[in-house]
mmCIF file of C-alpha atoms and ligand atoms in Angstrom:
data_model
loop_
_atom_site.group_PDB
_atom_site.id
_atom_site.type_symbol
_atom_site.label_atom_id
_atom_site.label_comp_id
_atom_site.label_asym_id
_atom_site.label_seq_id
_atom_site.Cartn_x
_atom_site.Cartn_y
_atom_site.Cartn_z
ATOM 1 C CA MET A 1 110.144 73.131 90.443
ATOM 2 C CA GLU A 2 112.934 74.593 92.522
ATOM 3 C CA LEU A 3 111.868 77.800 94.160
ATOM 4 C CA ALA A 4 114.074 80.662 95.274
ATOM 5 C CA PRO A 5 113.978 81.197 99.055
ATOM 6 C CA CYS A 6 111.350 83.520 100.510
ATOM 7 C CA ASP A 7 112.546 87.135 100.416
ATOM 8 C CA LEU A 8 110.986 87.792 103.803
ATOM 9 C CA CYS A 9 111.907 84.764 105.960
ATOM 10 C CA ALA A 10 114.353 82.768 103.740
ATOM 11 C CA SER A 11 112.241 79.574 103.909
ATOM 12 C CA SER A 12 112.008 77.388 100.785
ATOM 13 C CA GLU A 13 108.646 75.792 101.621
ATOM 14 C CA PHE A 14 105.906 77.077 99.355
ATOM 15 C CA GLN A 15 102.368 76.041 98.552
ATOM 16 C CA THR A 16 100.887 76.814 95.129
ATOM 17 C CA ILE A 17 97.654 78.774 95.488
ATOM 18 C CA ASP A 18 96.757 79.699 91.909
ATOM 19 C CA ASN A 19 97.849 79.015 88.335
ATOM 20 C CA LYS A 20 96.207 81.872 86.388
ATOM 21 C CA ASP A 21 96.632 85.617 86.423
ATOM 22 C CA ARG A 22 93.778 88.118 86.337
ATOM 23 C CA HIS A 23 93.639 87.928 82.542
ATOM 24 C CA GLY A 24 93.415 84.113 82.504
ATOM 25 C CA GLN A 25 97.032 83.663 81.415
ATOM 26 C CA ASP A 26 99.239 81.018 83.021
ATOM 27 C CA LEU A 27 100.882 82.324 86.182
ATOM 28 C CA ASP A 28 101.823 80.188 89.186
ATOM 29 C CA THR A 29 101.338 81.999 92.475
ATOM 30 C CA ALA A 30 102.685 80.528 95.702
ATOM 31 C CA ILE A 31 102.565 81.280 99.405
ATOM 32 C CA CYS A 32 105.444 80.814 101.847
ATOM 33 C CA THR A 33 104.160 78.335 104.441
ATOM 34 C CA THR A 34 106.334 79.917 107.136
ATOM 35 C CA CYS A 35 105.549 83.631 106.941
ATOM 36 C CA GLY A 36 102.681 83.776 104.434
ATOM 37 C CA LEU A 37 104.361 85.991 101.821
ATOM 38 C CA VAL A 38 102.566 85.546 98.472
ATOM 39 C CA ARG A 39 104.561 85.762 95.268
ATOM 40 C CA HIS A 40 105.123 84.381 91.794
ATOM 41 C CA ALA A 41 106.246 80.774 92.208
ATOM 42 C CA LYS A 42 109.069 81.540 89.825
ATOM 43 C CA VAL A 43 110.618 84.932 90.462
ATOM 44 C CA PRO A 44 111.702 86.403 87.114
ATOM 45 C CA THR A 45 115.350 87.156 86.480
ATOM 46 C CA GLU A 46 116.547 90.737 86.091
ATOM 47 C CA LEU A 47 116.792 90.148 82.337
ATOM 48 C CA GLU A 48 113.238 88.788 82.118
ATOM 49 C CA LEU A 49 112.017 91.827 84.033
ATOM 50 C CA GLN A 50 113.745 94.246 81.675
ATOM 51 C CA GLU A 51 112.207 92.392 78.735
ATOM 52 C CA PHE A 52 108.762 92.543 80.344
ATOM 53 C CA TYR A 53 108.902 96.262 81.044
ATOM 54 C CA SER A 54 110.194 97.106 77.594
ATOM 55 C CA THR A 55 107.403 95.214 75.794
ATOM 56 C CA THR A 56 104.304 93.815 77.509
ATOM 57 C CA TYR A 57 104.006 96.417 80.222
ATOM 58 C CA ARG A 58 104.211 99.266 77.763
ATOM 59 C CA GLU A 59 101.178 97.859 75.937
ATOM 60 C CA ASP A 60 99.237 97.736 79.219
ATOM 61 C CA TYR A 61 99.756 101.466 79.397
ATOM 62 C CA ASN A 62 98.349 101.916 75.885
ATOM 63 C CA GLY A 63 101.790 102.729 74.538
ATOM 64 C CA GLU A 64 101.780 106.108 76.268
ATOM 65 C CA ARG A 65 105.203 107.742 76.238
ATOM 66 C CA THR A 66 103.995 110.888 77.910
ATOM 67 C CA PRO A 67 101.307 110.799 80.573
ATOM 68 C CA GLY A 68 97.797 111.800 79.511
ATOM 69 C CA PRO A 69 95.854 114.501 81.418
ATOM 70 C CA ARG A 70 93.666 112.047 83.343
ATOM 71 C CA ARG A 71 96.695 110.103 84.526
ATOM 72 C CA ILE A 72 98.366 113.340 85.627
ATOM 73 C CA MET A 73 95.282 114.570 87.475
ATOM 74 C CA ARG A 74 94.885 111.275 89.315
ATOM 75 C CA ALA A 75 98.604 111.244 90.197
ATOM 76 C CA TRP A 76 98.344 114.795 91.549
ATOM 77 C CA ASN A 77 95.272 113.956 93.658
ATOM 78 C CA ASN A 78 97.003 110.842 95.010
ATOM 79 C CA GLY A 79 100.045 112.946 95.849
ATOM 80 C CA GLU A 80 97.841 115.372 97.800
ATOM 81 C CA ARG A 81 96.267 112.513 99.755
ATOM 82 C CA ILE A 82 99.689 111.066 100.618
ATOM 83 C CA CYS A 83 101.019 114.490 101.615
ATOM 84 C CA GLN A 84 98.012 115.090 103.889
ATOM 85 C CA GLN A 85 98.716 111.747 105.564
ATOM 86 C CA VAL A 86 102.461 112.050 105.986
ATOM 87 C CA ALA A 87 103.093 115.806 106.386
ATOM 88 C CA PRO A 88 101.751 116.077 109.985
ATOM 89 C CA LEU A 89 104.504 113.674 111.085
ATOM 90 C CA LEU A 90 107.306 115.642 109.401
ATOM 91 C CA GLN A 91 109.060 118.850 110.416
ATOM 92 C CA SER A 92 108.725 121.686 107.957
ATOM 93 C CA ASN A 93 111.653 121.900 105.563
ATOM 94 C CA SER A 94 112.296 118.142 105.898
ATOM 95 C CA ARG A 95 114.175 116.480 103.072
ATOM 96 C CA VAL A 96 111.813 114.042 101.329
ATOM 97 C CA LEU A 97 112.724 111.536 98.600
ATOM 98 C CA GLU A 98 110.256 109.590 96.498
ATOM 99 C CA VAL A 99 111.711 106.353 95.096
ATOM 100 C CA GLY A 100 109.928 105.344 91.879
ATOM 101 C CA ALA A 101 108.412 108.782 91.415
ATOM 102 C CA GLY A 102 106.474 107.875 88.245
ATOM 103 C CA ILE A 103 105.052 111.074 86.789
ATOM 104 C CA GLY A 104 106.600 113.088 89.631
ATOM 105 C CA CYS A 105 103.416 114.811 90.840
ATOM 106 C CA THR A 106 103.798 113.669 94.458
ATOM 107 C CA VAL A 107 107.282 115.205 94.602
ATOM 108 C CA LYS A 108 105.873 118.551 93.451
ATOM 109 C CA VAL A 109 102.979 118.346 95.935
ATOM 110 C CA PHE A 110 105.451 117.861 98.802
ATOM 111 C CA GLU A 111 107.584 120.741 97.528
ATOM 112 C CA LYS A 112 104.550 123.037 97.467
ATOM 113 C CA ALA A 113 103.726 121.922 101.017
ATOM 114 C CA GLY A 114 107.069 123.323 102.196
ATOM 115 C CA PHE A 115 109.397 120.318 102.038
ATOM 116 C CA LYS A 116 112.684 119.859 100.209
ATOM 117 C CA ALA A 117 111.285 117.233 97.894
ATOM 118 C CA GLU A 118 113.067 115.207 95.257
ATOM 119 C CA GLY A 119 112.291 112.085 93.299
ATOM 120 C CA ILE A 120 114.022 109.358 91.334
ATOM 121 C CA ASP A 121 112.746 106.833 88.832
ATOM 122 C CA PRO A 122 114.703 104.277 86.808
ATOM 123 C CA GLY A 123 112.482 104.592 83.720
ATOM 124 C CA GLY A 124 111.942 108.252 83.448
ATOM 125 C CA GLU A 125 109.818 108.850 80.346
ATOM 126 C CA PHE A 126 106.915 109.965 82.514
ATOM 127 C CA LEU A 127 109.245 111.872 84.824
ATOM 128 C CA LYS A 128 110.014 114.386 82.086
ATOM 129 C CA PHE A 129 106.550 115.844 82.512
ATOM 130 C CA SER A 130 107.058 117.009 86.084
ATOM 131 C CA ARG A 131 110.653 118.043 85.473
ATOM 132 C CA ASP A 132 109.931 120.102 82.348
ATOM 133 C CA LYS A 133 106.381 121.307 82.996
ATOM 134 C CA LEU A 134 106.118 121.476 86.791
ATOM 135 C CA ASN A 135 109.735 122.316 87.677
ATOM 136 C CA ALA A 136 109.881 119.337 90.033
ATOM 137 C CA ASN A 137 113.226 118.140 91.350
ATOM 138 C CA VAL A 138 113.223 114.686 89.761
ATOM 139 C CA GLN A 139 115.973 112.596 88.212
ATOM 140 C CA ILE A 140 116.342 109.410 86.215
ATOM 141 C CA THR A 141 118.327 107.377 88.715
ATOM 142 C CA ASN A 142 118.342 103.855 90.111
ATOM 143 C CA LEU A 143 117.724 103.448 93.848
ATOM 144 C CA TYR A 144 120.898 101.406 94.269
ATOM 145 C CA ASP A 145 123.022 104.210 92.811
ATOM 146 C CA LEU A 146 122.119 106.550 95.696
ATOM 147 C CA PRO A 147 124.827 106.544 98.414
ATOM 148 C CA LYS A 148 123.674 105.290 101.832
ATOM 149 C CA GLN A 149 124.370 108.518 103.722
ATOM 150 C CA GLN A 150 121.254 108.578 105.929
ATOM 151 C CA ASP A 151 120.533 112.165 104.946
ATOM 152 C CA TYR A 152 116.795 112.027 104.170
ATOM 153 C CA ASP A 153 114.094 112.786 106.731
ATOM 154 C CA ALA A 154 111.576 110.716 104.811
ATOM 155 C CA VAL A 155 111.349 108.318 101.873
ATOM 156 C CA LEU A 156 108.156 107.530 99.953
ATOM 157 C CA LEU A 157 107.690 104.228 98.102
ATOM 158 C CA VAL A 158 104.309 104.200 96.385
ATOM 159 C CA HIS A 159 103.227 101.235 94.250
ATOM 160 C CA VAL A 160 106.782 100.031 93.767
ATOM 161 C CA ILE A 161 107.439 97.057 96.083
ATOM 162 C CA GLU A 162 104.943 94.776 94.346
ATOM 163 C CA HIS A 163 107.117 95.007 91.217
ATOM 164 C CA LEU A 164 110.432 94.132 92.869
ATOM 165 C CA ARG A 165 112.350 90.856 92.706
ATOM 166 C CA SER A 166 113.710 91.490 96.190
ATOM 167 C CA PRO A 167 111.770 93.957 98.351
ATOM 168 C CA ARG A 168 114.252 93.200 101.152
ATOM 169 C CA GLU A 169 117.147 94.508 99.071
ATOM 170 C CA SER A 170 115.313 97.784 98.420
ATOM 171 C CA PHE A 171 114.101 98.227 102.030
ATOM 172 C CA GLU A 172 117.644 97.688 103.295
ATOM 173 C CA HIS A 173 119.031 100.196 100.827
ATOM 174 C CA ILE A 174 116.332 102.694 101.769
ATOM 175 C CA ALA A 175 117.186 102.200 105.463
ATOM 176 C CA GLY A 176 120.654 103.443 104.494
ATOM 177 C CA LEU A 177 119.155 106.629 103.014
ATOM 178 C CA ILE A 178 116.942 107.647 105.967
ATOM 179 C CA LYS A 179 118.151 109.477 109.080
ATOM 180 C CA PRO A 180 117.738 107.613 112.370
ATOM 181 C CA GLY A 181 114.148 108.266 113.443
ATOM 182 C CA GLY A 182 113.176 109.305 109.908
ATOM 183 C CA MET A 183 109.972 108.223 108.175
ATOM 184 C CA PHE A 184 109.317 105.633 105.461
ATOM 185 C CA TYR A 185 105.913 105.645 103.773
ATOM 186 C CA VAL A 186 104.921 102.541 101.782
ATOM 187 C CA GLU A 187 101.819 102.047 99.683
ATOM 188 C CA CYS A 188 100.976 98.927 97.637
ATOM 189 C CA PRO A 189 97.957 96.768 96.690
ATOM 190 C CA ASN A 190 96.288 95.006 99.625
ATOM 191 C CA LEU A 191 95.887 91.278 98.944
ATOM 192 C CA GLN A 192 93.542 91.098 101.917
ATOM 193 C CA ALA A 193 91.030 93.574 100.480
ATOM 194 C CA PRO A 194 87.806 91.571 100.468
ATOM 195 C CA PHE A 195 86.455 92.690 97.142
ATOM 196 C CA ALA A 196 89.505 91.701 95.190
ATOM 197 C CA ARG A 197 87.921 88.561 93.736
ATOM 198 C CA ARG A 198 90.395 85.734 93.559
ATOM 199 C CA SER A 199 90.336 85.515 89.772
ATOM 200 C CA LYS A 200 91.135 89.233 89.637
ATOM 201 C CA LEU A 201 94.045 89.128 92.037
ATOM 202 C CA PHE A 202 97.261 88.132 90.426
ATOM 203 C CA HIS A 203 99.165 90.208 87.936
ATOM 204 C CA THR A 204 102.303 89.337 85.975
ATOM 205 C CA ALA A 205 103.897 92.643 86.955
ATOM 206 C CA HIS A 206 103.260 92.100 90.666
ATOM 207 C CA ILE A 207 105.937 89.650 91.748
ATOM 208 C CA HIS A 208 105.110 89.932 95.459
ATOM 209 C CA ASN A 209 101.638 90.438 96.946
ATOM 210 C CA TYR A 210 101.249 91.833 100.463
ATOM 211 C CA VAL A 211 98.814 91.633 103.340
ATOM 212 C CA PRO A 212 99.288 93.953 106.353
ATOM 213 C CA ALA A 213 101.281 91.320 108.277
ATOM 214 C CA THR A 214 103.832 90.613 105.537
ATOM 215 C CA LEU A 215 104.494 94.283 104.808
ATOM 216 C CA ARG A 216 104.967 94.957 108.493
ATOM 217 C CA MET A 217 107.229 91.924 109.069
ATOM 218 C CA LEU A 218 109.371 92.888 106.086
ATOM 219 C CA ALA A 219 109.809 96.473 107.283
ATOM 220 C CA GLU A 220 110.576 95.394 110.851
ATOM 221 C CA SER A 221 113.215 92.954 109.652
ATOM 222 C CA CYS A 222 114.913 95.782 107.733
ATOM 223 C CA GLY A 223 115.201 98.233 110.643
ATOM 224 C CA PHE A 224 111.808 99.964 110.769
ATOM 225 C CA ARG A 225 108.877 99.987 113.164
ATOM 226 C CA LEU A 226 105.270 100.695 112.269
ATOM 227 C CA ARG A 227 104.359 104.247 113.220
ATOM 228 C CA LYS A 228 100.932 104.616 111.642
ATOM 229 C CA ARG A 229 98.596 102.750 109.337
ATOM 230 C CA PHE A 230 96.152 104.658 107.131
ATOM 231 C CA GLY A 231 92.917 103.231 105.748
ATOM 232 C CA ASP A 232 91.412 99.934 106.916
ATOM 233 C CA ASP A 233 91.364 96.246 105.949
ATOM 234 C CA GLN A 234 88.806 96.963 103.233
ATOM 235 C CA ASP A 235 91.048 99.404 101.406
ATOM 236 C CA THR A 236 92.390 98.126 98.124
ATOM 237 C CA ASN A 237 95.777 99.610 99.057
ATOM 238 C CA LEU A 238 97.980 99.156 102.086
ATOM 239 C CA GLN A 239 99.198 102.519 103.365
ATOM 240 C CA MET A 240 101.770 102.254 106.113
ATOM 241 C CA LEU A 241 104.128 104.765 107.675
ATOM 242 C CA PHE A 242 107.233 103.297 109.280
ATOM 243 C CA GLN A 243 109.905 104.933 111.393
ATOM 244 C CA HIS A 244 113.593 104.114 110.999
ATOM 245 C CA SER A 245 114.677 102.443 114.256
ATOM 246 C CA GLY A 246 117.826 100.720 113.014
ATOM 247 C CA GLU A 247 116.811 97.569 114.913
ATOM 248 C CA LYS A 248 116.287 94.645 112.575
ATOM 249 C CA GLN A 249 113.762 92.252 114.079
ATOM 250 C CA LEU A 250 112.318 89.354 112.116
ATOM 251 C CA ASN A 251 109.230 88.474 114.128
ATOM 252 C CA ILE A 252 107.343 85.864 112.114
ATOM 253 C CA ASP A 253 103.580 86.124 112.533
ATOM 254 C CA THR A 254 103.004 82.355 112.506
ATOM 255 C CA ASP A 255 99.218 82.730 112.031
ATOM 256 C CA ASN A 256 99.627 84.764 108.879
ATOM 257 C CA TYR A 257 100.086 81.849 106.450
ATOM 258 C CA ARG A 258 96.853 80.117 107.563
ATOM 259 C CA ARG A 259 94.962 83.400 107.789
ATOM 260 C CA THR A 260 96.001 84.471 104.300
ATOM 261 C CA VAL A 261 95.105 81.080 102.762
ATOM 262 C CA ASN A 262 91.706 81.198 104.489
ATOM 263 C CA ASP A 263 91.089 84.767 103.338
ATOM 264 C CA LEU A 264 91.905 83.831 99.756
ATOM 265 C CA ASP A 265 89.723 80.692 99.906
ATOM 266 C CA ARG A 266 86.774 82.490 101.431
ATOM 267 C CA SER A 267 83.978 81.848 99.020
ATOM 268 C CA SER A 268 81.863 84.494 97.345
ATOM 269 C CA PRO A 269 79.350 86.026 97.640
ATOM 270 C CA LEU A 270 80.701 88.886 99.653
ATOM 271 C CA PRO A 271 78.909 89.943 102.827
ATOM 272 C CA TYR A 272 76.215 92.502 102.090
ATOM 273 C CA HIS A 273 77.927 95.575 103.520
ATOM 274 C CA LEU A 274 81.110 94.807 101.629
ATOM 275 C CA ARG A 275 79.196 94.194 98.433
ATOM 276 C CA TRP A 276 77.489 97.537 98.905
ATOM 277 C CA ARG A 277 80.820 99.280 99.400
ATOM 278 C CA TYR A 278 82.162 97.526 96.322
ATOM 279 C CA VAL A 279 79.215 98.718 94.248
ATOM 280 C CA THR A 280 79.454 102.296 95.484
ATOM 281 C CA ASP A 281 83.207 102.312 94.881
ATOM 282 C CA ARG A 282 82.641 101.050 91.355
ATOM 283 C CA LEU A 283 79.888 103.580 90.700
ATOM 284 C CA SER A 284 81.938 106.504 91.917
ATOM 285 C CA LYS A 285 84.812 105.262 89.766
ATOM 286 C CA VAL A 286 82.643 104.970 86.652
ATOM 287 C CA SER A 287 81.118 108.403 87.099
ATOM 288 C CA SER A 288 84.489 109.935 87.852
ATOM 289 C CA TYR A 289 85.950 108.522 84.627
ATOM 290 C CA THR A 290 83.367 110.465 82.665
ATOM 291 C CA SER A 291 83.848 113.747 84.447
ATOM 292 C CA GLU A 292 87.609 113.266 84.508
ATOM 293 C CA HIS A 293 87.627 113.470 80.726
ATOM 294 C CA LEU A 294 86.094 116.908 80.899
ATOM 295 C CA ARG A 295 88.097 118.238 83.802
ATOM 296 C CA ALA A 296 91.547 116.741 83.324
ATOM 297 C CA LYS A 297 92.841 118.926 80.504
ATOM 298 C CA LYS A 298 91.833 122.103 82.291
ATOM 299 C CA PHE A 299 93.249 120.803 85.551
ATOM 300 C CA VAL A 300 96.645 120.033 84.015
ATOM 301 C CA ALA A 301 96.814 123.387 82.232
ATOM 302 C CA GLY A 302 96.158 125.107 85.559
ATOM 303 C CA LEU A 303 98.763 122.969 87.255
ATOM 304 C CA ILE A 304 101.436 123.881 84.712
ATOM 305 C CA GLN A 305 100.660 127.573 85.099
ATOM 306 C CA ASP A 306 100.526 127.315 88.896
ATOM 307 C CA CYS A 307 103.862 125.530 89.196
ATOM 308 C CA GLY A 308 105.628 128.416 87.517
ATOM 309 C CA ALA A 309 107.351 126.521 84.745
ATOM 310 C CA PRO A 310 108.133 128.691 81.754
ATOM 311 C CA THR A 311 105.523 127.881 79.116
ATOM 312 C CA ALA A 312 104.718 129.274 75.701
ATOM 313 C CA ASP A 313 101.924 131.299 77.353
ATOM 314 C CA SER A 314 103.966 132.898 80.089
ATOM 315 C CA GLN A 315 106.907 134.011 77.971
ATOM 316 C CA PRO A 316 105.166 136.870 76.144
ATOM 317 C CA ARG A 317 103.819 138.126 79.473
ATOM 318 C CA GLU A 318 107.342 138.283 80.885
ATOM 319 C CA ARG A 319 108.582 140.053 77.834
ATOM 320 C CA ARG A 320 105.801 142.586 78.167
ATOM 321 C CA ARG A 321 106.771 143.174 81.762
ATOM 322 C CA ALA A 322 110.413 143.595 80.808
ATOM 323 C CA ALA A 323 109.452 146.123 78.121
HETATM 324 ZN ZN1 ZN B 401 108.532 83.399 104.130
#
């Protein structure tokens, strides 16, 4: 099988590390033996990706065309966490762009925190919620259609890079959007997280899988330097804040390939303290699913009212005031 060169280091030497995805379907996963980037052995074409997102992926999301209340509430809470992490490193009134804004909640959270926040998403069905109901500044636009004018103080890229054919292409374009010295926040699944059991790891939609070293190397080679890392190695998500330096440095961490293979081979069972954390994480998730059902609808109704979008409820009140 002829493999496309590694998007991080351009090497063509890969080692196959798995042949099933997390649902037991055939999926060849390979690791670059030079830099340790993990990806689908065969990177899908743009056409195959479009096909995938228009059919299979939609079913994974239960055919939802508009986001349900629980999804919205979780997106809002995630947005608040990200804003709490990133905001202290930004000047007030900074211009913030979220690429792949999804539902658009994070954009609205940043706006409410005092930033000039906007978001883009290529799909956009979910985006309509925050645009129409929360008055968020979000647009259906492709990243590559934004001109590289370096006029943003910060760009957010949350759970996007794992889906991309070429993360390098997107990082380089984003470098063209951010002011010198500006911030770039990236969040994606952490392949190194110890309780991601191997059989649960790989996902058809996740073309590239990152450990801390590969995400950092990629960003550095595209003109960024690591400013701050949030969370720890046990977190299921990598959360890294980079600063735009303009200096492209590809520093290959030569230990990363071996380290990543060893981490993935490490046999179960998990060490006790990790198992305990896994169990408590699962328990808090299970209990939160139940209470989410009860809270989410109320939460979203409050959000819509709070964000000042004209709704059926608020119109009569305004008319009363006018009269
Ligand atoms: Zn590589």
